[in-house]
Every structure is written in structure tokens, then in C-alpha cells.
XYZ file of C-alpha atoms in Angstrom:
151
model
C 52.369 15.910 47.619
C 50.295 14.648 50.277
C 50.304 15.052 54.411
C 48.226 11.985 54.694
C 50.303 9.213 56.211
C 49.732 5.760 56.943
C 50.204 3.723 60.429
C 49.315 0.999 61.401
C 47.443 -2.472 59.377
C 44.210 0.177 58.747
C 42.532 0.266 55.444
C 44.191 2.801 53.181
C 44.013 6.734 54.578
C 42.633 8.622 52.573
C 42.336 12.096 54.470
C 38.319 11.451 54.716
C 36.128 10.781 57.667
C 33.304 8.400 58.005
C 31.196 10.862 60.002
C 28.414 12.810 57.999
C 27.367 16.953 58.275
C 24.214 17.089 60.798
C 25.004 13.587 62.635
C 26.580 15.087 65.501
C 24.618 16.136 68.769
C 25.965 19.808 68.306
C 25.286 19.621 64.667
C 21.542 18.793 65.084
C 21.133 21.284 67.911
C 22.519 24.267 64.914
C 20.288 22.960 62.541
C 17.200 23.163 64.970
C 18.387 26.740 66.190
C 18.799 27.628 62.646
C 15.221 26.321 61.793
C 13.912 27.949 64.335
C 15.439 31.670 63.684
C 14.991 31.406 59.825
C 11.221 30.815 60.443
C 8.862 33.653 61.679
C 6.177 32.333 64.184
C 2.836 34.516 62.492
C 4.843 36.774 60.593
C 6.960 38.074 63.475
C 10.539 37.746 64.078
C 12.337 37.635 67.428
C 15.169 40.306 67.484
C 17.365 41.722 69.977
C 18.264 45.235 70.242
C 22.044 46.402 70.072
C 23.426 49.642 70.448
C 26.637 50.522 67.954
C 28.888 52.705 69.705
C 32.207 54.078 68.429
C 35.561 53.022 70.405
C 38.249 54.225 68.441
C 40.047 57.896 68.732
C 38.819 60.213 66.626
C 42.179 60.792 65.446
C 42.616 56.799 64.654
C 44.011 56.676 61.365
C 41.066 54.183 60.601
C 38.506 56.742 60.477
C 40.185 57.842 57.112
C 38.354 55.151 55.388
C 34.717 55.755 56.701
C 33.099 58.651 59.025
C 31.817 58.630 62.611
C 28.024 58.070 62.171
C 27.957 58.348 66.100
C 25.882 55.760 68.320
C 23.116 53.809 66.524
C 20.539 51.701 68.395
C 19.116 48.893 65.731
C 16.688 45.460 65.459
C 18.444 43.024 64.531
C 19.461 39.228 64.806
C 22.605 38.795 65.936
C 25.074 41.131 66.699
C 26.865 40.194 62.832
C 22.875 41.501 61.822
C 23.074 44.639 63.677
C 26.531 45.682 62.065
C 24.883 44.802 58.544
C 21.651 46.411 59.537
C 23.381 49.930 60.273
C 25.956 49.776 57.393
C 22.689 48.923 54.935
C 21.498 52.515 55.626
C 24.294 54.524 54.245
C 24.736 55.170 50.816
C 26.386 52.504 48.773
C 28.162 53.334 45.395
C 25.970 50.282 44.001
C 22.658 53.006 44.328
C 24.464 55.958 42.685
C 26.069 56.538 39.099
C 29.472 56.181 40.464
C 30.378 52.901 40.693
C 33.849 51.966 40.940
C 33.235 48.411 38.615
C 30.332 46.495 37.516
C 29.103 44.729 40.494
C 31.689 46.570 43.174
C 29.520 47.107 46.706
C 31.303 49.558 49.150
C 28.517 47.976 52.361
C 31.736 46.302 53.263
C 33.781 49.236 54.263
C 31.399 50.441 56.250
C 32.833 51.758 59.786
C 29.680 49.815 61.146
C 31.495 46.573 59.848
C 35.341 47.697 61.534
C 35.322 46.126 65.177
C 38.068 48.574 65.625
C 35.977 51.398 65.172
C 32.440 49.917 66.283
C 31.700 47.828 69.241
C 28.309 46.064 69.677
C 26.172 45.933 72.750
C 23.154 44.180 73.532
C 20.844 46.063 75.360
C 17.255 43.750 74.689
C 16.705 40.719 73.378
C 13.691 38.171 72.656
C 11.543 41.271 71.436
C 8.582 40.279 68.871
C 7.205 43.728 68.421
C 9.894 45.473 66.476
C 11.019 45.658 62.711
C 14.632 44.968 61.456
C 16.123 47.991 60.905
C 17.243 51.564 62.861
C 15.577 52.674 66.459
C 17.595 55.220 67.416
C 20.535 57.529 65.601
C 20.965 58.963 62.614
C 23.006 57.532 59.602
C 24.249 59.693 57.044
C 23.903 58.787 53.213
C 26.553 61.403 52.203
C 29.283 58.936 52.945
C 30.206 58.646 49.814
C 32.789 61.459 48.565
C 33.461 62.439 44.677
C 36.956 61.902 43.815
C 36.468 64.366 40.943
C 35.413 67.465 41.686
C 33.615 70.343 39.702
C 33.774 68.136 36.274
């Protein structure tokens, strides 16, 4: 069944528009500012620096699912990059023989990637001279725990 409905002596709905992806004055100016951030100027990149700090409790319940890697200062893109930047540096089960499937990542439950847990703050931005990737604070690789023991 359909929601589309008709009124009035108009040609026939049917639920499309006539306008067209990347026609719109907001549209364009995405697709510049996407241009322009996919493409390094001499091999640099502009980046902003965030810092990661925890917010929740240390007794939040959410914690259960990923440790406290403490405060972590990265280079990244956006402040979307800079949780993906810190979560890239733990340990995934993808780089160790204990995969849970064929395929499975566990980057997505990193703590980095919980705004309950994480909170992101720019602290620079605009900066040409940096690499992607950790400034400050260390992140642990052992965050990945056997669930079998002494086999």
C-alpha cells in the first residue's frame, strides 16, 4: 500500500521529485568542501587537533564493554576522525587469531566510539604540519580479553 495521495488536477504523484543530487546551493557548497578536504594541497593535509576525554563514572555500567584508555590527544579530520583515529590503535580481534567470525571487526566497540563514555574537544585546528594519528596518551592493545583461559 502506498502513502502517496493525489490532490488536485496535477499530473499523476508518484512520490518522486524533479530536483536532482548537487543542484541545490547547499548541495554544491558540500561537494566543494568535500573536494577540497579529500584533496591534499602538496601532500599535506589540514587537520585539527582534538583531545578524547572520558565523561562517564568509572563505575558506569558501560565501561563493562571496553576499558578507560584515559585522555588521548589525536590529528585528525573531524571530530567522527578523531574517535576512529584513537579506536584504530587498539587491538582489534581482526589482527589476532581470535576472531569471533570471518570478517567480524570489534573497532566498533571501541569506548573511543561511545559518546557516553568519550567526549571530543577541539583544541587546534587548520594545522598542516602534523600526521593523522596519536599526539599525546597512551592506548592500550591488550583490550582484547580471552574468554578461554589456560586451554
Amino acid at each position: 500500500m502506498s502513502n502517496v495521495s493525489r490532490t488536485g488536477t496535477d499530473d499523476v504523484n508518484n512520490a518522486t521529485s524533479r530536483t536532482r543530487f548537487g543542484r541545490s546551493v547547499e548541495s554544491k557548497a558540500q561537494l566543494r568542501d568535500a573536494a577540497t578536504l579529500s584533496s591534499a594541497i602538496d601532500g599535506t593535509e589540514t587537520l585539527n587537533i582534538y583531545r578524547l576525554e572520558p565523561i562517564a563514572a568509572p563505575e558506569d555500567p558501560h565501561w563493562d564493554n571496553a576499558p578507560n584508555q584515559g585522555t588521548v590527544i589525536v590529528a585528525a579530520r573531524t571530530a567522527g576522525d578523531a574517535r576512529i583515529v584513537a579506536a584504530g590503535n587498539e587491538l582489534d580481534f581482526m589482527e589476532v587469531d581470535a576472531a569471533p567470525a570471518e570478517g567480524v571487526t570489534t573497532s566498533n566497540a571501541s569506548a573511543f566510539r561511545d559518546d557516553k563514555l568519550y567526549t571530543v574537544i577541539e583544541i587546534d585546528r587548520g594545522r598542516t604540519d602534523l600526521k593523522r594519528g596519536i599526539l599525546e596518551g597512551e592506548v592500550s592493545v591488550d583490550t582484547i580479553v580471552p574468554a578461554q583461559v589456560g586451554r
